[in-house]
mmCIF file of N, CA and C in Angstrom:
data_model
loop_
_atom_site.group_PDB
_atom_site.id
_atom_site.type_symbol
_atom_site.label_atom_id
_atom_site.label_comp_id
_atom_site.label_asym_id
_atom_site.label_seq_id
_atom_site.Cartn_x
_atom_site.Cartn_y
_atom_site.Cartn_z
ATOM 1 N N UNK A 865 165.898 9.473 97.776
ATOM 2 C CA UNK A 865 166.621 10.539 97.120
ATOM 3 C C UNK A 865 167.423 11.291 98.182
ATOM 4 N N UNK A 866 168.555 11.229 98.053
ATOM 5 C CA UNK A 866 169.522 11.563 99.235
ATOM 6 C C UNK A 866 169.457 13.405 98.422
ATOM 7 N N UNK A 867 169.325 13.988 100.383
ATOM 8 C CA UNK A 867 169.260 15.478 99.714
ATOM 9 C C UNK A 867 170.427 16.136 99.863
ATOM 10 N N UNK A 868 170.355 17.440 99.381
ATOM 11 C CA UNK A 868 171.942 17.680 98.820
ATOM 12 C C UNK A 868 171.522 19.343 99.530
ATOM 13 N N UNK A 869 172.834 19.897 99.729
ATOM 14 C CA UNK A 869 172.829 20.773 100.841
ATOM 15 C C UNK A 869 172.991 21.803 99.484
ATOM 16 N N UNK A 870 172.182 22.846 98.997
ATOM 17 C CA UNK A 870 172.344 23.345 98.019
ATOM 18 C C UNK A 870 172.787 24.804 98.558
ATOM 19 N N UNK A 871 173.652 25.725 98.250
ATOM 20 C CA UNK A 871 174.353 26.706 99.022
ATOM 21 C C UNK A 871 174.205 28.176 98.343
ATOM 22 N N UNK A 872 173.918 28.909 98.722
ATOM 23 C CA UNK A 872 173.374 30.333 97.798
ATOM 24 C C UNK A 872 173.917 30.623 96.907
ATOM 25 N N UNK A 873 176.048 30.590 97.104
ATOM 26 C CA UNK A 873 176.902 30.879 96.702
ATOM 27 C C UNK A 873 177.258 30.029 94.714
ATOM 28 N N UNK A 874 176.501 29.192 94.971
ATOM 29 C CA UNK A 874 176.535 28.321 93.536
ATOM 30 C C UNK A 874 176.314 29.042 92.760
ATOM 31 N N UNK A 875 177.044 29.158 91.418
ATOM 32 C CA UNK A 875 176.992 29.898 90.290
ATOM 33 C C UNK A 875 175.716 29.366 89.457
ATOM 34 N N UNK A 876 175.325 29.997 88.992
ATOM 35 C CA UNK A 876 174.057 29.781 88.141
ATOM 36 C C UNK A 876 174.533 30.280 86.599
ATOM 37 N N UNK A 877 173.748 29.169 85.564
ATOM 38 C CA UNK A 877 174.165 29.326 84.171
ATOM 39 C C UNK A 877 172.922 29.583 83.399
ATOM 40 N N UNK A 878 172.940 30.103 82.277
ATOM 41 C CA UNK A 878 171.727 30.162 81.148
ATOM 42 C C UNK A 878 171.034 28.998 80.673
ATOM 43 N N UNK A 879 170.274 28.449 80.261
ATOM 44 C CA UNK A 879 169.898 27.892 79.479
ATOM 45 C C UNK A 879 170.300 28.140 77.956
ATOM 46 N N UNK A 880 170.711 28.019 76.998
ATOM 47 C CA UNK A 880 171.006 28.138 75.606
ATOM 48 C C UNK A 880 169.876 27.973 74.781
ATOM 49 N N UNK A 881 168.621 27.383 75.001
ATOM 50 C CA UNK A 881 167.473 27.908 74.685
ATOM 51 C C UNK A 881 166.260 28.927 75.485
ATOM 52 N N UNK A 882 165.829 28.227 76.378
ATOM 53 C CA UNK A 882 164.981 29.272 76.758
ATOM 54 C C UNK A 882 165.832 30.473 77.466
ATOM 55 N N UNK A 883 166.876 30.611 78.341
ATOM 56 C CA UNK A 883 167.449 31.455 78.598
ATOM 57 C C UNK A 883 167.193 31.632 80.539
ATOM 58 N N UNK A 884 166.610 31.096 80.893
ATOM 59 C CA UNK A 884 166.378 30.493 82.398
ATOM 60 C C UNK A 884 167.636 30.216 82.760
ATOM 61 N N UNK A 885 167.940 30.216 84.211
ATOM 62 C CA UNK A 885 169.561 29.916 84.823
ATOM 63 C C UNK A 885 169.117 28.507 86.016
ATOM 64 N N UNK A 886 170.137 28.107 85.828
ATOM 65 C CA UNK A 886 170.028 26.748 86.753
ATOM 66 C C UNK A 886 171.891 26.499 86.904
ATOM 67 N N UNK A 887 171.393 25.697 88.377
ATOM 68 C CA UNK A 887 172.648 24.917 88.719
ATOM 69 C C UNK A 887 173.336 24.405 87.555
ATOM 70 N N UNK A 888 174.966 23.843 87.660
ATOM 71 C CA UNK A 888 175.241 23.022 86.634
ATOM 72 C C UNK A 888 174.606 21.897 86.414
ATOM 73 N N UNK A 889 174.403 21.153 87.922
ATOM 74 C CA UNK A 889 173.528 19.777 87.686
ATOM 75 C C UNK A 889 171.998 19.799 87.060
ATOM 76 N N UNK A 890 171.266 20.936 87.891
ATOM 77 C CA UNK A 890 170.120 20.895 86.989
ATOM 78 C C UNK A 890 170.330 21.141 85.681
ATOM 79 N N UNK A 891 171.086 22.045 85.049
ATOM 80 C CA UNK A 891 171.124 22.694 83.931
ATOM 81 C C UNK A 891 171.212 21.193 82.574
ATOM 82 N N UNK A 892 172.303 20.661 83.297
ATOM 83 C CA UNK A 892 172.505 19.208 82.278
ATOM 84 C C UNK A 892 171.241 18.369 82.063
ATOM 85 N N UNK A 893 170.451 17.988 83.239
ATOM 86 C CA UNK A 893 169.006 17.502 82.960
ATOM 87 C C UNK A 893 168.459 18.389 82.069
ATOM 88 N N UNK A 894 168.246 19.937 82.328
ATOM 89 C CA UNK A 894 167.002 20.387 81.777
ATOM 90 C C UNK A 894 167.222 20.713 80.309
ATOM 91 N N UNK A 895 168.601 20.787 79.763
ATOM 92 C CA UNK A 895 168.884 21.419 78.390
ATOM 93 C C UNK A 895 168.194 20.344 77.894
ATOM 94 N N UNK A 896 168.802 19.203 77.440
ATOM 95 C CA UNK A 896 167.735 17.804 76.806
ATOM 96 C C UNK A 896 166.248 18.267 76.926
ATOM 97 N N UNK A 897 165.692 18.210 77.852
ATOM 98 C CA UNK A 897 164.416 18.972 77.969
ATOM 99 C C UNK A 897 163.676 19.904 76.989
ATOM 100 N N UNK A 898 164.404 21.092 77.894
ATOM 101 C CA UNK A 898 164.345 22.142 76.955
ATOM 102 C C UNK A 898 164.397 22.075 75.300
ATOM 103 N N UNK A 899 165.366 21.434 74.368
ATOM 104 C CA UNK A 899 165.389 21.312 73.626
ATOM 105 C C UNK A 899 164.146 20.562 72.409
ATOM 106 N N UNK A 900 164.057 19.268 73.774
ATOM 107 C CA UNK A 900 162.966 18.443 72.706
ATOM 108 C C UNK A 900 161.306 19.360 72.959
ATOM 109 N N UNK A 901 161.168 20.366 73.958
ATOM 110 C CA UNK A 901 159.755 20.639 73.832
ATOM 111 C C UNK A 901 159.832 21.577 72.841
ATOM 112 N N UNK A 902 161.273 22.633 72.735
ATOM 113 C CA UNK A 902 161.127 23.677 71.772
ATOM 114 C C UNK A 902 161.033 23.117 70.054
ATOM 115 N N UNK A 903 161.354 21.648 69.878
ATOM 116 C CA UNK A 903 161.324 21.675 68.331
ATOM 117 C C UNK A 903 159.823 21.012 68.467
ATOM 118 N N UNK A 904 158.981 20.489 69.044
ATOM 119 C CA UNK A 904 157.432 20.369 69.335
ATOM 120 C C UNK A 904 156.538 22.079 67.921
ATOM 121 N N UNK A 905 156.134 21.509 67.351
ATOM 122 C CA UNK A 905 155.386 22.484 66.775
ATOM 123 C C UNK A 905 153.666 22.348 67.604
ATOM 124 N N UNK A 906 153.527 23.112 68.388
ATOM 125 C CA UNK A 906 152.022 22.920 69.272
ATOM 126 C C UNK A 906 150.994 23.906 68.745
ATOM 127 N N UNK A 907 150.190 23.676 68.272
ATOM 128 C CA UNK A 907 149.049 24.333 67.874
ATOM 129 C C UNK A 907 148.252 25.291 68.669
ATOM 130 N N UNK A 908 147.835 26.684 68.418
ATOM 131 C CA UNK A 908 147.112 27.586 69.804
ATOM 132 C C UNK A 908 146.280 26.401 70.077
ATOM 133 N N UNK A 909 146.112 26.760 72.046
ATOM 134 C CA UNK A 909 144.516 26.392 71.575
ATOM 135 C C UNK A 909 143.673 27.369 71.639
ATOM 136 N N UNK A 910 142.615 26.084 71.114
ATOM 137 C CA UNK A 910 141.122 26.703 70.543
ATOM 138 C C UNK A 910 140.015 26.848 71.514
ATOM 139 N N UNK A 911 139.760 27.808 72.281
ATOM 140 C CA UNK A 911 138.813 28.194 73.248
ATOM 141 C C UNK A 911 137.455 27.947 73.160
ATOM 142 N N UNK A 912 137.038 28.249 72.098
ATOM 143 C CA UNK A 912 135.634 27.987 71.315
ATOM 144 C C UNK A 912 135.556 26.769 70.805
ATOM 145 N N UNK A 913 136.210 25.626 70.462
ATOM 146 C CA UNK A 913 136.116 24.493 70.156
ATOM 147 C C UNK A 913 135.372 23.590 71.881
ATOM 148 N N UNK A 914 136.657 24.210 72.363
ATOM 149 C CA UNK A 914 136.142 23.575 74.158
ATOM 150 C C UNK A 914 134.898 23.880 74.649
ATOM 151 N N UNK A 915 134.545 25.546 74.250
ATOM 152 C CA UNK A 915 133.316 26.020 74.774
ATOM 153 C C UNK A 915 132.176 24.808 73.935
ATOM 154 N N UNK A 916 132.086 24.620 72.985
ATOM 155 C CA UNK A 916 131.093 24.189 71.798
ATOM 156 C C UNK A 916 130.553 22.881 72.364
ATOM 157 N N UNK A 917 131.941 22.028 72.600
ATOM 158 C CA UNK A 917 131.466 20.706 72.668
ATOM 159 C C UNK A 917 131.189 20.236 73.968
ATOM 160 N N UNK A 918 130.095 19.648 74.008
ATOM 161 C CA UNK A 918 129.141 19.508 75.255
ATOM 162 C C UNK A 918 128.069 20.221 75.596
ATOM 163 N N UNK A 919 127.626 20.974 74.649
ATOM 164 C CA UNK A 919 126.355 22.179 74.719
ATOM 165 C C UNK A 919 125.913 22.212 73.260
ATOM 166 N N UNK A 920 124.772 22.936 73.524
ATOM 167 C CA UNK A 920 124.012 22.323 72.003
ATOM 168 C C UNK A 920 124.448 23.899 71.144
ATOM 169 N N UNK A 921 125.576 24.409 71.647
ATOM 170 C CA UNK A 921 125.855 25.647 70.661
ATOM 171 C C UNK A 921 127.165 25.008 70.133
ATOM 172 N N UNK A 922 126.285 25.358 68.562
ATOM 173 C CA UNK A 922 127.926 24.190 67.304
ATOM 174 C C UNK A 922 128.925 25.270 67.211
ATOM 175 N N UNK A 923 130.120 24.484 67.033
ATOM 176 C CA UNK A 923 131.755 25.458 66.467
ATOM 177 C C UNK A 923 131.140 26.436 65.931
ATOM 178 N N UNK A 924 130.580 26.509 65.078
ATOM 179 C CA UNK A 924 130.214 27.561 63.791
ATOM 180 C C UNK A 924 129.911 28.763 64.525
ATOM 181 N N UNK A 925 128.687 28.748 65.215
ATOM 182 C CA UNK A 925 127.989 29.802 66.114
ATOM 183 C C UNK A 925 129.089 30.547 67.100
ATOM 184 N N UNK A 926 129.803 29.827 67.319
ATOM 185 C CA UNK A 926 131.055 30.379 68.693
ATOM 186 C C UNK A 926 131.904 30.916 67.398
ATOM 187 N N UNK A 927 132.305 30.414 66.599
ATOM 188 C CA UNK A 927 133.074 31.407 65.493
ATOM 189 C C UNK A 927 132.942 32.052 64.598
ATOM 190 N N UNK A 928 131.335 32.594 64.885
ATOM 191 C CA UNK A 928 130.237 33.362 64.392
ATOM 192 C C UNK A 928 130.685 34.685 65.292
ATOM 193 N N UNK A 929 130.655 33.996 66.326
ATOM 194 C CA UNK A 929 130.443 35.322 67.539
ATOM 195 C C UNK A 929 131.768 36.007 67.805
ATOM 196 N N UNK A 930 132.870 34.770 67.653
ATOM 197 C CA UNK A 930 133.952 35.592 68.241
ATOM 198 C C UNK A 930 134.299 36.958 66.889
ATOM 199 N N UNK A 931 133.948 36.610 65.556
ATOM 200 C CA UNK A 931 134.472 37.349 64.450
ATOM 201 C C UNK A 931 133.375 38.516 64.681
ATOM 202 N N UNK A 932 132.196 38.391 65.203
ATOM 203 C CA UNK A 932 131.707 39.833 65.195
ATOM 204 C C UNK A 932 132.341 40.317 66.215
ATOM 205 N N UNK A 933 132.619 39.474 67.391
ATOM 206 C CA UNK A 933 133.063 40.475 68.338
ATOM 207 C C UNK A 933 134.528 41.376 67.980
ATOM 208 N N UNK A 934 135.351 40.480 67.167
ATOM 209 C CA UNK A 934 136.581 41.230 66.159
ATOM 210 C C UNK A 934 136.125 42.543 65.270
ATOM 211 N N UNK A 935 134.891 42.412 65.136
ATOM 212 C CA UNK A 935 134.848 43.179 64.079
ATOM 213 C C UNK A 935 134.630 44.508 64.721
ATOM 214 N N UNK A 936 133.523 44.581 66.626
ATOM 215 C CA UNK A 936 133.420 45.195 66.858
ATOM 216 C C UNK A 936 134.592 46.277 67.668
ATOM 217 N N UNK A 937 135.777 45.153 67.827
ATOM 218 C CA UNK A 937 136.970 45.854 67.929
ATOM 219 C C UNK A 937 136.855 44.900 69.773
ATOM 220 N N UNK A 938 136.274 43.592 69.823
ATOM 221 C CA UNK A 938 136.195 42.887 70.867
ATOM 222 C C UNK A 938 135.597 43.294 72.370
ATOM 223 N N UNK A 939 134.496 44.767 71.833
ATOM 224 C CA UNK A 939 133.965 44.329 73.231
ATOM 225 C C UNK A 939 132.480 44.963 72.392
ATOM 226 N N UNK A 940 131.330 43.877 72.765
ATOM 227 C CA UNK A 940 129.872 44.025 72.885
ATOM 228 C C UNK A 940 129.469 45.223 73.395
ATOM 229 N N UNK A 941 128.828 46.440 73.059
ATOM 230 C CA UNK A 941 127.787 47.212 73.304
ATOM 231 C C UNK A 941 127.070 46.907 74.438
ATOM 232 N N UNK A 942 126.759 47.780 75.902
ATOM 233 C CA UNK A 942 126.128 47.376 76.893
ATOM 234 C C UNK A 942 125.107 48.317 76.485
ATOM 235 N N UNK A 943 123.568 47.075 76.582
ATOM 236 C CA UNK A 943 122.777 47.633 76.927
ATOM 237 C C UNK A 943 122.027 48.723 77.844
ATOM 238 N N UNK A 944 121.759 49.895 77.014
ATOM 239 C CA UNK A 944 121.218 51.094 79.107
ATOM 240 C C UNK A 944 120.186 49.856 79.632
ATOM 241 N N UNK A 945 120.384 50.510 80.794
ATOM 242 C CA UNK A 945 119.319 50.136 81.809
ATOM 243 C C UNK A 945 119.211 50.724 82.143
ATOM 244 N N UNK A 946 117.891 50.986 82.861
ATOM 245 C CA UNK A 946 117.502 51.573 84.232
ATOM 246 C C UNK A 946 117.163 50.705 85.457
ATOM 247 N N UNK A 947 118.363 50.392 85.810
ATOM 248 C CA UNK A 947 118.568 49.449 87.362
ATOM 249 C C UNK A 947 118.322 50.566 88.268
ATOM 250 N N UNK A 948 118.540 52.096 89.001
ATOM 251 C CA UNK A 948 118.486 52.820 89.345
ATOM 252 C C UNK A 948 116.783 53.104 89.722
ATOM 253 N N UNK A 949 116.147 53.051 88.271
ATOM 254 C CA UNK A 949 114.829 53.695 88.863
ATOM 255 C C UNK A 949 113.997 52.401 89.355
ATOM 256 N N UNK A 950 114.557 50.890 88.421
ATOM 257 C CA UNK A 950 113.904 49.684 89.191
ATOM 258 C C UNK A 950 114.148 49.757 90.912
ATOM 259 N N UNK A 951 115.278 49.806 90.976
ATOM 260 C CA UNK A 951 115.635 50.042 92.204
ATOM 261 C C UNK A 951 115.070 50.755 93.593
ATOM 262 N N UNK A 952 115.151 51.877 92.878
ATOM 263 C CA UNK A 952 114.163 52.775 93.911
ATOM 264 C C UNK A 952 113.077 52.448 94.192
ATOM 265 N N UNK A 953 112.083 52.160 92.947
ATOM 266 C CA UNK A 953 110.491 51.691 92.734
ATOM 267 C C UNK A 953 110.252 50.322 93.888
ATOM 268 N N UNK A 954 110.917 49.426 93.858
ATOM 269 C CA UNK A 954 111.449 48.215 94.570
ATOM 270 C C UNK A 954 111.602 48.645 96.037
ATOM 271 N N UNK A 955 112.299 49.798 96.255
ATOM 272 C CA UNK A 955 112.858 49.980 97.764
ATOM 273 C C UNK A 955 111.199 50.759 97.989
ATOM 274 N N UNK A 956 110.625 51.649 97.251
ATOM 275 C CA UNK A 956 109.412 51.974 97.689
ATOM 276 C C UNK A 956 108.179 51.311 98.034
ATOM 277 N N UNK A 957 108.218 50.287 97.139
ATOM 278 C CA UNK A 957 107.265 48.960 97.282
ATOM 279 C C UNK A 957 107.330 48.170 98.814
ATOM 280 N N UNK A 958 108.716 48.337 98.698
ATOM 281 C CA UNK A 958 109.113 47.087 100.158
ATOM 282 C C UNK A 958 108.398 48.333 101.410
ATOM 283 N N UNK A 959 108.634 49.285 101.518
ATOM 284 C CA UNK A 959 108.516 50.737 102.557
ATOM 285 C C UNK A 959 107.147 50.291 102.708
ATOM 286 N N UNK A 960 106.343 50.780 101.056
ATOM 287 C CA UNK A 960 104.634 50.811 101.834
ATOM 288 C C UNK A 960 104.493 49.507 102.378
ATOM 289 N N UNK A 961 104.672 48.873 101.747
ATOM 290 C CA UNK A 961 104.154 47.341 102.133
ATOM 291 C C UNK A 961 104.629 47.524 103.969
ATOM 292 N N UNK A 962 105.585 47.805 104.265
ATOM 293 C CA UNK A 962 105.809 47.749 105.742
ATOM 294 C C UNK A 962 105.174 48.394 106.356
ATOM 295 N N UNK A 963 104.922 49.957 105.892
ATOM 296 C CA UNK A 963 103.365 50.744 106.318
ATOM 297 C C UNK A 963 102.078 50.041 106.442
ATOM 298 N N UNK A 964 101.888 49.278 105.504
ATOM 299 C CA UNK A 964 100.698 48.844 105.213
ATOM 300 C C UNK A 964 100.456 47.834 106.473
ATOM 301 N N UNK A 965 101.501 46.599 106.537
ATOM 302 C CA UNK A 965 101.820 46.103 107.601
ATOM 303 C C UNK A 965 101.618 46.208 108.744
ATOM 304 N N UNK A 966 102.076 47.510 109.191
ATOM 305 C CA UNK A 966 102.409 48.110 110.707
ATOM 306 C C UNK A 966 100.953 48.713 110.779
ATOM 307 N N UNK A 967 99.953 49.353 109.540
ATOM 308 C CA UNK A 967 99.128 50.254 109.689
ATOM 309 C C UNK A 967 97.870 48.798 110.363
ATOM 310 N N UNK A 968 97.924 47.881 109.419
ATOM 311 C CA UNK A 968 97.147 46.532 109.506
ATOM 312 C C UNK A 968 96.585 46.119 111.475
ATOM 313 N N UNK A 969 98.376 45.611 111.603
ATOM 314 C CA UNK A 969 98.475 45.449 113.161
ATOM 315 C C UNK A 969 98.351 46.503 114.352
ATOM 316 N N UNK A 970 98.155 48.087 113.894
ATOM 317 C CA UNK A 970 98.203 48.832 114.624
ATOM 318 C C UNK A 970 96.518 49.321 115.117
ATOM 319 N N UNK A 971 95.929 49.007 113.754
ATOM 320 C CA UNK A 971 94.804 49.147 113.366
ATOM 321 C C UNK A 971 94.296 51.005 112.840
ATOM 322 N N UNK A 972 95.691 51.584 112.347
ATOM 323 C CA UNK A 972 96.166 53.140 112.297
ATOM 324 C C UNK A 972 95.142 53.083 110.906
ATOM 325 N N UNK A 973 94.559 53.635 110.279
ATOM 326 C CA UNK A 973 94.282 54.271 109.031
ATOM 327 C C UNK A 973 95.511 53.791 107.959
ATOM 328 N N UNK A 974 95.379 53.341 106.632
ATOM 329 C CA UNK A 974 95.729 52.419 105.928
ATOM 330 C C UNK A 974 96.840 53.848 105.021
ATOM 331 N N UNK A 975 97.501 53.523 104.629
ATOM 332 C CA UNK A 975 98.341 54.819 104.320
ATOM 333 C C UNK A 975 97.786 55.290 102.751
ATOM 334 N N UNK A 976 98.045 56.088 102.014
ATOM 335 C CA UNK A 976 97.809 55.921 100.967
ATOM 336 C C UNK A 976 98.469 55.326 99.420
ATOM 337 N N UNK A 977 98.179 54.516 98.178
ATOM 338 C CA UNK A 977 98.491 53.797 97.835
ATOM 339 C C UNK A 977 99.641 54.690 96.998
ATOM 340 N N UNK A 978 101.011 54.039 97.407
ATOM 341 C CA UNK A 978 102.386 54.802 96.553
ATOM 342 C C UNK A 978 102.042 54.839 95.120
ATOM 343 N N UNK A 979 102.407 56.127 94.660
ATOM 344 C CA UNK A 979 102.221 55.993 93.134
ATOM 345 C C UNK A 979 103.068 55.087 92.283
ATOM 346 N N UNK A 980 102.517 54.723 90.931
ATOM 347 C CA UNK A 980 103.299 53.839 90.403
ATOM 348 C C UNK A 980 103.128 54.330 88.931
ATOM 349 N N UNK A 981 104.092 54.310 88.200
ATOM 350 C CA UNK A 981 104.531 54.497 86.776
ATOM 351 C C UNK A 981 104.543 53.107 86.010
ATOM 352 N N UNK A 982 103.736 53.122 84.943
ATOM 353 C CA UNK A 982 103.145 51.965 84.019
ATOM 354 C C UNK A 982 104.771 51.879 83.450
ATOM 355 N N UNK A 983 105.158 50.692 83.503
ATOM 356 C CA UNK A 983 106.370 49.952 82.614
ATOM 357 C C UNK A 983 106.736 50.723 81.353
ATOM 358 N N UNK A 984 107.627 50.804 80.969
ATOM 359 C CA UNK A 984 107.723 51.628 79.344
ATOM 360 C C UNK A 984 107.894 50.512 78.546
ATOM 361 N N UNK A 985 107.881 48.995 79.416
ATOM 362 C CA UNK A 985 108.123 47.777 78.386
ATOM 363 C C UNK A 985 106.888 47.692 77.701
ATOM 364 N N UNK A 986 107.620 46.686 76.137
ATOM 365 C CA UNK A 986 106.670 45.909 75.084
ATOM 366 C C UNK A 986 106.222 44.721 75.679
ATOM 367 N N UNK A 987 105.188 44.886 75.846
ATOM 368 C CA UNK A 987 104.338 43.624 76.234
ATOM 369 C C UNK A 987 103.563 42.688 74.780
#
């Protein structure tokens, strides 16, 4: 493909369908183009069809979910948590345990046992 010295100064034209500008030479290739994809009638696609197949959750269930999520105005309700007080409880656990540790190898008096708050979960 012999290359062609293309120069800033070249006028650029519309497309008559999509409305994009190109050289004259490109422009003559791409109108043909252009033309035959725009009379193409292409169907959306279907996101949830793709999700479905290959997992044992059927079409139905994925277009179960997406219409509640429409209904809820498309966004799910977040559950509260309390990541915050897990959190802390967790960073306190790891602390004594390192007391406990250090008290073990030091042979110091054993610290006393951190308080702990019974789960508010259903067991």
């Amino acid at each position: 493909m012999p290359e062609r010295d293309v120069s800033q100064d070249e006028p650029t034209f519309p497309c008559k369908i999509c409305g994009r500008r190109f050289i004259q030479t490109s422009l003559v290739k791409h109108e043909p183009a252009c033309k035959k994809l725009s009379k193409l009638n292409r169907k959306p696609f279907d996101s949830g069809k793709q999700r479905a197949t290959g997992s044992d959750i059927t079409y139905a269930d994925v277009k179960r979910a997406q219409r509640e999520r429409e209904k809820v105005g498309g966004v799910y309700p977040r559950p509260q948590t309390n990541w915050k007080e897990r959190h802390e409880t967790f960073i306190d656990a790891v602390s004594s345990s390192k007391k406990v540790d250090y008290a073990i190898k030091t042979g110091a008096p054993l610290p006393p046992p951190p308080r702990t708050a019974v789960p508010s979960g259903n067991y």
